[in-house]
PDB file of C-alpha atoms and ligand atoms in Angstrom:
ATOM      1  CA  MET A  13     -97.508  14.709  54.110  1.00  0.00           C
ATOM      2  CA  ARG A  14     -94.241  14.915  52.212  1.00  0.00           C
ATOM      3  CA  LEU A  15     -93.205  11.447  51.076  1.00  0.00           C
ATOM      4  CA  CYS A  16     -89.755  10.841  49.617  1.00  0.00           C
ATOM      5  CA  ARG A  17     -87.685   7.964  48.252  1.00  0.00           C
ATOM      6  CA  PHE A  18     -83.999   8.155  49.005  1.00  0.00           C
ATOM      7  CA  ASP A  19     -80.623   6.392  49.030  1.00  0.00           C
ATOM      8  CA  ASN A  20     -81.070   2.645  48.440  1.00  0.00           C
ATOM      9  CA  ASN A  21     -84.862   2.768  47.833  1.00  0.00           C
ATOM     10  CA  ARG A  22     -85.687   3.856  51.397  1.00  0.00           C
ATOM     11  CA  VAL A  23     -89.031   5.638  51.852  1.00  0.00           C
ATOM     12  CA  GLY A  24     -89.240   8.633  54.141  1.00  0.00           C
ATOM     13  CA  VAL A  25     -91.523  11.304  55.508  1.00  0.00           C
ATOM     14  CA  VAL A  26     -89.959  14.770  55.288  1.00  0.00           C
ATOM     15  CA  GLU A  27     -90.587  17.190  58.144  1.00  0.00           C
ATOM     16  CA  GLU A  28     -88.718  20.486  57.920  1.00  0.00           C
ATOM     17  CA  ASP A  29     -85.047  19.528  57.525  1.00  0.00           C
ATOM     18  CA  VAL A  30     -85.212  15.870  58.532  1.00  0.00           C
ATOM     19  CA  VAL A  31     -86.288  12.635  56.872  1.00  0.00           C
ATOM     20  CA  ARG A  32     -88.043   9.995  58.980  1.00  0.00           C
ATOM     21  CA  ASP A  33     -87.313   6.539  57.567  1.00  0.00           C
ATOM     22  CA  VAL A  34     -90.671   4.751  57.304  1.00  0.00           C
ATOM     23  CA  THR A  35     -89.556   1.970  54.942  1.00  0.00           C
ATOM     24  CA  ALA A  36     -90.815  -0.675  57.406  1.00  0.00           C
ATOM     25  CA  ALA A  37     -94.414   0.488  56.774  1.00  0.00           C
ATOM     26  CA  LEU A  38     -94.138  -0.894  53.226  1.00  0.00           C
ATOM     27  CA  ASP A  39     -94.391  -4.396  54.739  1.00  0.00           C
ATOM     28  CA  GLY A  40     -98.117  -3.586  54.600  1.00  0.00           C
ATOM     29  CA  LEU A  41     -98.103  -3.718  50.799  1.00  0.00           C
ATOM     30  CA  PRO A  42     -99.766  -6.729  49.137  1.00  0.00           C
ATOM     31  CA  ALA A  43     -97.348  -9.380  47.831  1.00  0.00           C
ATOM     32  CA  TYR A  44     -97.016  -9.192  44.039  1.00  0.00           C
ATOM     33  CA  ARG A  45     -95.798 -11.866  41.620  1.00  0.00           C
ATOM     34  CA  HIS A  46     -95.061 -11.848  37.918  1.00  0.00           C
ATOM     35  CA  PRO A  47     -96.561 -10.243  35.932  1.00  0.00           C
ATOM     36  CA  LEU A  48     -96.128  -7.183  38.154  1.00  0.00           C
ATOM     37  CA  PRO A  49     -98.776  -4.438  37.956  1.00  0.00           C
ATOM     38  CA  SER A  50     -98.112  -1.758  35.340  1.00  0.00           C
ATOM     39  CA  TYR A  51     -98.830   0.981  37.889  1.00  0.00           C
ATOM     40  CA  ASP A  52     -96.974   2.150  40.997  1.00  0.00           C
ATOM     41  CA  VAL A  53     -97.944  -0.124  43.901  1.00  0.00           C
ATOM     42  CA  LEU A  54     -96.958   2.301  46.671  1.00  0.00           C
ATOM     43  CA  ILE A  55     -99.045   5.127  45.218  1.00  0.00           C
ATOM     44  CA  ALA A  56    -101.935   2.700  44.528  1.00  0.00           C
ATOM     45  CA  ASN A  57    -101.963   1.641  48.186  1.00  0.00           C
ATOM     46  CA  LEU A  58    -101.062   4.986  49.743  1.00  0.00           C
ATOM     47  CA  ASP A  59    -104.465   5.670  51.326  1.00  0.00           C
ATOM     48  CA  THR A  60    -104.537   2.218  52.964  1.00  0.00           C
ATOM     49  CA  LEU A  61    -100.909   2.415  54.035  1.00  0.00           C
ATOM     50  CA  ARG A  62    -100.993   5.975  55.331  1.00  0.00           C
ATOM     51  CA  PRO A  63    -101.910   5.141  58.970  1.00  0.00           C
ATOM     52  CA  ARG A  64     -98.966   2.685  59.087  1.00  0.00           C
ATOM     53  CA  ILE A  65     -96.656   5.295  57.588  1.00  0.00           C
ATOM     54  CA  GLU A  66     -97.757   7.918  60.121  1.00  0.00           C
ATOM     55  CA  GLU A  67     -97.355   5.420  62.977  1.00  0.00           C
ATOM     56  CA  ALA A  68     -93.876   4.443  61.751  1.00  0.00           C
ATOM     57  CA  ALA A  69     -92.886   8.108  61.438  1.00  0.00           C
ATOM     58  CA  ARG A  70     -93.481   8.675  65.142  1.00  0.00           C
ATOM     59  CA  THR A  71     -90.659   6.316  66.176  1.00  0.00           C
ATOM     60  CA  ALA A  72     -88.572   6.382  63.002  1.00  0.00           C
ATOM     61  CA  THR A  73     -84.859   6.937  62.676  1.00  0.00           C
ATOM     62  CA  THR A  74     -84.329  10.520  61.514  1.00  0.00           C
ATOM     63  CA  LEU A  75     -81.709  11.665  59.044  1.00  0.00           C
ATOM     64  CA  PRO A  76     -80.763  15.232  58.120  1.00  0.00           C
ATOM     65  CA  LEU A  77     -82.443  15.973  54.770  1.00  0.00           C
ATOM     66  CA  ASN A  78     -79.210  17.359  53.310  1.00  0.00           C
ATOM     67  CA  THR A  79     -77.404  14.034  53.851  1.00  0.00           C
ATOM     68  CA  VAL A  80     -79.743  11.832  51.784  1.00  0.00           C
ATOM     69  CA  SER A  81     -79.812  11.365  48.025  1.00  0.00           C
ATOM     70  CA  LEU A  82     -83.339  11.917  46.737  1.00  0.00           C
ATOM     71  CA  LEU A  83     -84.739   9.544  44.088  1.00  0.00           C
ATOM     72  CA  SER A  84     -87.933  10.065  42.112  1.00  0.00           C
ATOM     73  CA  PRO A  85     -90.756   9.869  44.688  1.00  0.00           C
ATOM     74  CA  VAL A  86     -92.685   7.706  42.207  1.00  0.00           C
ATOM     75  CA  ALA A  87     -90.663   4.548  41.578  1.00  0.00           C
ATOM     76  CA  ASN A  88     -92.672   2.838  38.833  1.00  0.00           C
ATOM     77  CA  PRO A  89     -94.985   5.167  36.928  1.00  0.00           C
ATOM     78  CA  GLY A  90     -96.878   3.461  34.118  1.00  0.00           C
ATOM     79  CA  LYS A  91     -96.621   6.559  31.936  1.00  0.00           C
ATOM     80  CA  LEU A  92     -95.331  10.105  31.941  1.00  0.00           C
ATOM     81  CA  VAL A  93     -97.972  12.264  30.270  1.00  0.00           C
ATOM     82  CA  ALA A  94     -96.955  15.807  29.314  1.00  0.00           C
ATOM     83  CA  ALA A  95     -98.721  18.940  28.103  1.00  0.00           C
ATOM     84  CA  PRO A  96     -96.758  20.572  25.269  1.00  0.00           C
ATOM     85  CA  VAL A  97     -97.938  24.204  25.318  1.00  0.00           C
ATOM     86  CA  ASN A  98    -100.130  25.164  28.256  1.00  0.00           C
ATOM     87  CA  TYR A  99     -99.088  28.741  29.142  1.00  0.00           C
ATOM     88  CA  GLN A 100     -99.980  31.510  26.652  1.00  0.00           C
ATOM     89  CA  LYS A 101     -96.687  33.404  27.104  1.00  0.00           C
ATOM     90  CA  HIS A 102     -94.685  30.212  26.463  1.00  0.00           C
ATOM     91  CA  TYR A 103     -96.728  29.686  23.265  1.00  0.00           C
ATOM     92  CA  ASP A 104     -95.846  33.237  22.211  1.00  0.00           C
ATOM     93  CA  GLU A 105     -92.105  32.774  22.872  1.00  0.00           C
ATOM     94  CA  VAL A 106     -91.989  29.456  20.978  1.00  0.00           C
ATOM     95  CA  LEU A 107     -93.749  30.918  17.923  1.00  0.00           C
ATOM     96  CA  ALA A 108     -91.339  33.877  17.910  1.00  0.00           C
ATOM     97  CA  ASN A 109     -88.114  31.805  17.984  1.00  0.00           C
ATOM     98  CA  ALA A 110     -87.062  29.294  15.292  1.00  0.00           C
ATOM     99  CA  ASP A 111     -84.473  27.830  17.695  1.00  0.00           C
ATOM    100  CA  LEU A 112     -87.425  26.663  19.758  1.00  0.00           C
ATOM    101  CA  HIS A 113     -89.962  25.574  17.125  1.00  0.00           C
ATOM    102  CA  HIS A 114     -87.656  24.223  14.326  1.00  0.00           C
ATOM    103  CA  ASN A 115     -90.611  24.544  11.959  1.00  0.00           C
ATOM    104  CA  ASN A 116     -92.497  21.919  13.957  1.00  0.00           C
ATOM    105  CA  GLN A 117     -96.200  22.606  14.055  1.00  0.00           C
ATOM    106  CA  ILE A 118     -96.867  24.415  17.339  1.00  0.00           C
ATOM    107  CA  ALA A 119    -100.398  24.641  18.687  1.00  0.00           C
ATOM    108  CA  VAL A 120    -101.960  25.290  22.045  1.00  0.00           C
ATOM    109  CA  ILE A 121    -102.936  22.282  24.070  1.00  0.00           C
ATOM    110  CA  GLN A 122    -106.568  22.132  22.901  1.00  0.00           C
ATOM    111  CA  ARG A 123    -105.210  21.270  19.413  1.00  0.00           C
ATOM    112  CA  ALA A 124    -101.908  19.605  20.286  1.00  0.00           C
ATOM    113  CA  GLY A 125    -103.112  17.264  23.049  1.00  0.00           C
ATOM    114  CA  PHE A 126    -100.431  15.435  25.037  1.00  0.00           C
ATOM    115  CA  PHE A 127     -97.188  13.606  24.377  1.00  0.00           C
ATOM    116  CA  LEU A 128     -95.550  10.810  26.376  1.00  0.00           C
ATOM    117  CA  LYS A 129     -92.055  10.771  27.860  1.00  0.00           C
ATOM    118  CA  ALA A 130     -90.315   7.418  28.356  1.00  0.00           C
ATOM    119  CA  THR A 131     -90.437   6.235  31.983  1.00  0.00           C
ATOM    120  CA  SER A 132     -86.730   5.356  31.647  1.00  0.00           C
ATOM    121  CA  SER A 133     -85.984   9.105  31.544  1.00  0.00           C
ATOM    122  CA  LEU A 134     -87.082   9.587  35.171  1.00  0.00           C
ATOM    123  CA  ILE A 135     -84.731  10.624  37.993  1.00  0.00           C
ATOM    124  CA  GLY A 136     -84.996  12.346  41.378  1.00  0.00           C
ATOM    125  CA  ALA A 137     -83.509  15.594  42.670  1.00  0.00           C
ATOM    126  CA  GLY A 138     -80.385  13.897  44.069  1.00  0.00           C
ATOM    127  CA  GLN A 139     -79.364  12.558  40.687  1.00  0.00           C
ATOM    128  CA  PRO A 140     -77.672  14.668  37.998  1.00  0.00           C
ATOM    129  CA  ILE A 141     -79.161  15.516  34.614  1.00  0.00           C
ATOM    130  CA  LEU A 142     -76.703  14.051  32.074  1.00  0.00           C
ATOM    131  CA  LEU A 143     -76.779  16.146  28.890  1.00  0.00           C
ATOM    132  CA  ARG A 144     -76.484  14.529  25.452  1.00  0.00           C
ATOM    133  CA  LYS A 145     -76.217  16.102  21.974  1.00  0.00           C
ATOM    134  CA  LEU A 146     -74.144  19.021  23.254  1.00  0.00           C
ATOM    135  CA  ASP A 147     -74.083  20.544  19.760  1.00  0.00           C
ATOM    136  CA  ARG A 148     -77.826  21.204  20.179  1.00  0.00           C
ATOM    137  CA  ARG A 149     -79.817  23.333  22.603  1.00  0.00           C
ATOM    138  CA  ASN A 150     -80.765  21.458  25.780  1.00  0.00           C
ATOM    139  CA  ASP A 151     -83.435  23.447  27.621  1.00  0.00           C
ATOM    140  CA  TYR A 152     -84.854  23.472  31.131  1.00  0.00           C
ATOM    141  CA  GLU A 153     -88.642  23.571  31.682  1.00  0.00           C
ATOM    142  CA  VAL A 154     -90.122  23.767  35.186  1.00  0.00           C
ATOM    143  CA  GLU A 155     -93.644  22.329  35.516  1.00  0.00           C
ATOM    144  CA  LEU A 156     -96.105  21.389  38.220  1.00  0.00           C
ATOM    145  CA  ALA A 157     -96.287  17.574  38.075  1.00  0.00           C
ATOM    146  CA  CYS A 158     -99.500  15.927  39.138  1.00  0.00           C
ATOM    147  CA  ILE A 159     -99.316  12.329  40.447  1.00  0.00           C
ATOM    148  CA  ILE A 160    -102.413  10.214  39.838  1.00  0.00           C
ATOM    149  CA  GLY A 161    -103.678   8.348  42.921  1.00  0.00           C
ATOM    150  CA  LYS A 162    -106.815   6.598  41.685  1.00  0.00           C
ATOM    151  CA  THR A 163    -107.615   4.929  38.363  1.00  0.00           C
ATOM    152  CA  ALA A 164    -109.357   7.494  36.149  1.00  0.00           C
ATOM    153  CA  SER A 165    -111.034   6.930  32.802  1.00  0.00           C
ATOM    154  CA  ASN A 166    -113.343   9.551  31.282  1.00  0.00           C
ATOM    155  CA  VAL A 167    -113.262  11.436  34.565  1.00  0.00           C
ATOM    156  CA  PRO A 168    -115.234  14.710  34.479  1.00  0.00           C
ATOM    157  CA  ARG A 169    -113.331  17.820  35.590  1.00  0.00           C
ATOM    158  CA  SER A 170    -115.604  18.096  38.640  1.00  0.00           C
ATOM    159  CA  ALA A 171    -114.303  14.744  39.957  1.00  0.00           C
ATOM    160  CA  ALA A 172    -110.723  14.991  38.687  1.00  0.00           C
ATOM    161  CA  LEU A 173    -108.944  16.378  41.762  1.00  0.00           C
ATOM    162  CA  ALA A 174    -110.227  13.438  43.833  1.00  0.00           C
ATOM    163  CA  CYS A 175    -108.077  11.167  41.608  1.00  0.00           C
ATOM    164  CA  VAL A 176    -104.836  12.997  42.507  1.00  0.00           C
ATOM    165  CA  ALA A 177    -102.419  11.534  45.080  1.00  0.00           C
ATOM    166  CA  GLY A 178    -100.217  14.600  45.206  1.00  0.00           C
ATOM    167  CA  TYR A 179     -97.849  16.948  43.461  1.00  0.00           C
ATOM    168  CA  CYS A 180     -94.147  17.279  42.696  1.00  0.00           C
ATOM    169  CA  VAL A 181     -91.869  19.817  41.130  1.00  0.00           C
ATOM    170  CA  GLY A 182     -91.211  18.524  37.611  1.00  0.00           C
ATOM    171  CA  LEU A 183     -88.444  19.260  35.128  1.00  0.00           C
ATOM    172  CA  ASP A 184     -89.160  18.435  31.471  1.00  0.00           C
ATOM    173  CA  ILE A 185     -85.655  18.662  29.991  1.00  0.00           C
ATOM    174  CA  THR A 186     -85.668  18.979  26.221  1.00  0.00           C
ATOM    175  CA  ILE A 187     -83.277  18.693  23.293  1.00  0.00           C
ATOM    176  CA  ARG A 188     -84.431  21.273  20.718  1.00  0.00           C
ATOM    177  CA  GLY A 189     -84.651  20.063  17.141  1.00  0.00           C
ATOM    178  CA  PRO A 190     -86.917  18.706  14.432  1.00  0.00           C
ATOM    179  CA  GLU A 191     -87.690  15.252  15.871  1.00  0.00           C
ATOM    180  CA  GLU A 192     -90.868  14.204  17.678  1.00  0.00           C
ATOM    181  CA  ARG A 193     -91.139  15.525  21.246  1.00  0.00           C
ATOM    182  CA  SER A 194     -91.381  11.979  22.599  1.00  0.00           C
ATOM    183  CA  LEU A 195     -87.808  11.336  21.381  1.00  0.00           C
ATOM    184  CA  ARG A 196     -86.228  14.667  22.301  1.00  0.00           C
ATOM    185  CA  LYS A 197     -87.722  14.672  25.808  1.00  0.00           C
ATOM    186  CA  SER A 198     -87.169  10.989  26.666  1.00  0.00           C
ATOM    187  CA  VAL A 199     -83.384  11.006  27.003  1.00  0.00           C
ATOM    188  CA  ASP A 200     -82.165   9.224  30.180  1.00  0.00           C
ATOM    189  CA  THR A 201     -82.348  11.706  33.133  1.00  0.00           C
ATOM    190  CA  TYR A 202     -84.479  14.233  31.147  1.00  0.00           C
ATOM    191  CA  SER A 203     -87.505  13.873  33.450  1.00  0.00           C
ATOM    192  CA  VAL A 204     -86.970  14.995  37.034  1.00  0.00           C
ATOM    193  CA  LEU A 205     -89.526  14.616  39.834  1.00  0.00           C
ATOM    194  CA  GLY A 206     -88.927  15.945  43.292  1.00  0.00           C
ATOM    195  CA  PRO A 207     -87.957  16.783  45.812  1.00  0.00           C
ATOM    196  CA  TRP A 208     -90.728  14.617  47.299  1.00  0.00           C
ATOM    197  CA  LEU A 209     -94.438  13.896  46.759  1.00  0.00           C
ATOM    198  CA  THR A 210     -96.548  16.455  48.632  1.00  0.00           C
ATOM    199  CA  THR A 211     -99.914  14.798  49.171  1.00  0.00           C
ATOM    200  CA  ALA A 212    -102.981  16.496  47.718  1.00  0.00           C
ATOM    201  CA  ASP A 213    -104.466  17.259  51.158  1.00  0.00           C
ATOM    202  CA  ASP A 214    -101.490  19.568  51.826  1.00  0.00           C
ATOM    203  CA  ILE A 215    -102.104  21.497  48.583  1.00  0.00           C
ATOM    204  CA  GLY A 216    -105.852  21.892  48.214  1.00  0.00           C
ATOM    205  CA  ASP A 217    -106.506  23.887  45.025  1.00  0.00           C
ATOM    206  CA  PRO A 218    -103.473  23.447  42.698  1.00  0.00           C
ATOM    207  CA  GLY A 219    -104.624  26.357  40.530  1.00  0.00           C
ATOM    208  CA  HIS A 220    -102.840  29.194  42.356  1.00  0.00           C
ATOM    209  CA  LEU A 221     -99.278  28.005  42.993  1.00  0.00           C
ATOM    210  CA  ALA A 222     -96.265  30.203  42.268  1.00  0.00           C
ATOM    211  CA  LEU A 223     -93.474  28.389  40.430  1.00  0.00           C
ATOM    212  CA  GLN A 224     -89.917  29.455  39.756  1.00  0.00           C
ATOM    213  CA  LEU A 225     -86.709  28.150  38.207  1.00  0.00           C
ATOM    214  CA  SER A 226     -83.224  29.587  38.464  1.00  0.00           C
ATOM    215  CA  VAL A 227     -79.963  28.507  36.863  1.00  0.00           C
ATOM    216  CA  ASN A 228     -76.757  29.213  38.815  1.00  0.00           C
ATOM    217  CA  GLY A 229     -78.711  31.611  41.022  1.00  0.00           C
ATOM    218  CA  THR A 230     -80.300  33.680  38.226  1.00  0.00           C
ATOM    219  CA  VAL A 231     -84.103  33.505  37.975  1.00  0.00           C
ATOM    220  CA  ARG A 232     -85.160  32.306  34.484  1.00  0.00           C
ATOM    221  CA  GLN A 233     -88.791  31.258  34.873  1.00  0.00           C
ATOM    222  CA  GLN A 234     -91.350  32.751  37.220  1.00  0.00           C
ATOM    223  CA  SER A 235     -95.076  32.205  36.892  1.00  0.00           C
ATOM    224  CA  ASN A 236     -98.158  30.873  38.633  1.00  0.00           C
ATOM    225  CA  THR A 237    -100.413  27.911  37.865  1.00  0.00           C
ATOM    226  CA  ASN A 238    -103.326  30.349  37.587  1.00  0.00           C
ATOM    227  CA  ASP A 239    -101.818  31.175  34.160  1.00  0.00           C
ATOM    228  CA  LEU A 240    -102.284  27.588  32.909  1.00  0.00           C
ATOM    229  CA  ILE A 241    -104.428  27.493  29.736  1.00  0.00           C
ATOM    230  CA  LEU A 242    -105.975  24.201  30.897  1.00  0.00           C
ATOM    231  CA  GLY A 243    -105.937  23.784  34.683  1.00  0.00           C
ATOM    232  CA  ILE A 244    -105.393  20.454  36.446  1.00  0.00           C
ATOM    233  CA  PRO A 245    -109.085  19.336  36.428  1.00  0.00           C
ATOM    234  CA  GLU A 246    -109.398  20.121  32.696  1.00  0.00           C
ATOM    235  CA  LEU A 247    -106.091  18.384  31.902  1.00  0.00           C
ATOM    236  CA  LEU A 248    -107.161  15.205  33.704  1.00  0.00           C
ATOM    237  CA  GLU A 249    -110.571  15.245  32.006  1.00  0.00           C
ATOM    238  CA  TYR A 250    -108.880  15.662  28.610  1.00  0.00           C
ATOM    239  CA  ALA A 251    -106.135  13.037  29.123  1.00  0.00           C
ATOM    240  CA  SER A 252    -108.487  10.461  30.656  1.00  0.00           C
ATOM    241  CA  SER A 253    -110.856  10.819  27.695  1.00  0.00           C
ATOM    242  CA  PHE A 254    -108.103   9.159  25.590  1.00  0.00           C
ATOM    243  CA  TYR A 255    -106.485   6.726  28.024  1.00  0.00           C
ATOM    244  CA  THR A 256    -106.956   5.448  31.542  1.00  0.00           C
ATOM    245  CA  LEU A 257    -104.785   7.170  34.130  1.00  0.00           C
ATOM    246  CA  TYR A 258    -103.419   4.744  36.738  1.00  0.00           C
ATOM    247  CA  PRO A 259    -101.946   5.284  40.213  1.00  0.00           C
ATOM    248  CA  GLY A 260     -98.444   6.654  39.853  1.00  0.00           C
ATOM    249  CA  ASP A 261     -98.974   8.033  36.347  1.00  0.00           C
ATOM    250  CA  VAL A 262     -97.427  11.494  36.135  1.00  0.00           C
ATOM    251  CA  VAL A 263     -98.976  14.456  34.329  1.00  0.00           C
ATOM    252  CA  PHE A 264     -96.469  17.232  33.535  1.00  0.00           C
ATOM    253  CA  THR A 265     -98.739  20.257  33.207  1.00  0.00           C
ATOM    254  CA  GLY A 266     -96.624  22.433  30.871  1.00  0.00           C
ATOM    255  CA  THR A 267     -93.968  25.084  31.333  1.00  0.00           C
ATOM    256  CA  PRO A 268     -94.322  28.877  31.507  1.00  0.00           C
ATOM    257  CA  GLU A 269     -92.231  31.367  29.518  1.00  0.00           C
ATOM    258  CA  GLY A 270     -88.524  31.842  30.066  1.00  0.00           C
ATOM    259  CA  VAL A 271     -87.147  28.520  28.774  1.00  0.00           C
ATOM    260  CA  GLY A 272     -83.466  28.565  27.900  1.00  0.00           C
ATOM    261  CA  PRO A 273     -80.356  26.455  27.412  1.00  0.00           C
ATOM    262  CA  LEU A 274     -78.436  24.411  29.970  1.00  0.00           C
ATOM    263  CA  GLN A 275     -74.682  23.793  30.046  1.00  0.00           C
ATOM    264  CA  PRO A 276     -72.665  21.123  31.856  1.00  0.00           C
ATOM    265  CA  ASP A 277     -71.937  22.135  35.500  1.00  0.00           C
ATOM    266  CA  ASP A 278     -75.058  24.323  35.753  1.00  0.00           C
ATOM    267  CA  VAL A 279     -77.097  24.020  38.934  1.00  0.00           C
ATOM    268  CA  ILE A 280     -80.884  24.294  38.594  1.00  0.00           C
ATOM    269  CA  GLU A 281     -83.034  25.363  41.533  1.00  0.00           C
ATOM    270  CA  ALA A 282     -86.749  24.767  40.971  1.00  0.00           C
ATOM    271  CA  SER A 283     -89.532  25.540  43.437  1.00  0.00           C
ATOM    272  CA  ILE A 284     -93.300  25.408  43.565  1.00  0.00           C
ATOM    273  CA  GLU A 285     -95.265  27.038  46.349  1.00  0.00           C
ATOM    274  CA  ARG A 286     -96.449  24.540  49.011  1.00  0.00           C
ATOM    275  CA  VAL A 287     -94.923  21.629  47.027  1.00  0.00           C
ATOM    276  CA  GLY A 288     -91.202  22.082  47.622  1.00  0.00           C
ATOM    277  CA  SER A 289     -87.877  23.248  46.278  1.00  0.00           C
ATOM    278  CA  MET A 290     -85.029  21.229  44.781  1.00  0.00           C
ATOM    279  CA  LYS A 291     -81.507  21.726  43.492  1.00  0.00           C
ATOM    280  CA  VAL A 292     -80.450  19.552  40.561  1.00  0.00           C
ATOM    281  CA  ASP A 293     -76.941  19.280  39.095  1.00  0.00           C
ATOM    282  CA  VAL A 294     -76.321  19.275  35.348  1.00  0.00           C
ATOM    283  CA  ARG A 295     -73.466  17.248  33.893  1.00  0.00           C
ATOM    284  CA  THR A 296     -72.489  15.520  30.662  1.00  0.00           C
ATOM    285  CA  ALA A 297     -73.340  11.970  29.676  1.00  0.00           C
ATOM    286  CA  LEU A 298     -70.033  10.373  28.686  1.00  0.00           C
TER     287      LEU A 298
HETATM  288 MN1  LIG B 316     -92.737  20.733  28.929  1.00  0.00          MN
END
């Protein structure tokens, strides 16, 4: 199932080029009061709610997909976890280029671990990336994003995929420079998730998915998740050995080689096999 959030916080099921508005099925969510949970309540209840969503989809109002504005499919992630260097060829290109590493210590993921991106940086495919610090390099990075479905702490790799709700195409937009990653990658609009959440049952093994990014029609990144240094099960084992992963938490799995700068008015097209494809506009934050 392809689950999207669109327009004024509507929830939809995407089938080919239409969206079926299933927002009414969310009446099945438990009632929450302050303090609200620090995880995403729709993702946490997705298994329970899924029959209602499928029932609602059968009689739902349909809208052409190209007429809706897509928001992040996860509304309230508790954290955005990200792998810094998880493709060997990206490691090689960063080490070779001072514009990328700025004399920061660069290590592969087994040494570097993870960083966190602010949840306030998150947008969906229908919202523009608003560039800041235009005197610096602002780079695109396409990544498979894994959405946690079940609470996971110290989960072994053999059980990790059972904790995944689904997958999105992720963009980890980055200002290059000497500061900590968590600052340079947490700018408003610098985390993109979309175009929708493709549930894990539609993907199966996430370890063999082609991914691609183009800017203004020119292909810049092209790889496959079978080139990940740590695959999804290993990443979830590693991350959950430090902190509990909650429903709606996002794990950006790292970008392959081919990163490069963005300019205002660029159009990014990012796709991952079986997950989806999205176009995202780039503008300037005024
Ligand atoms: Mn990245």
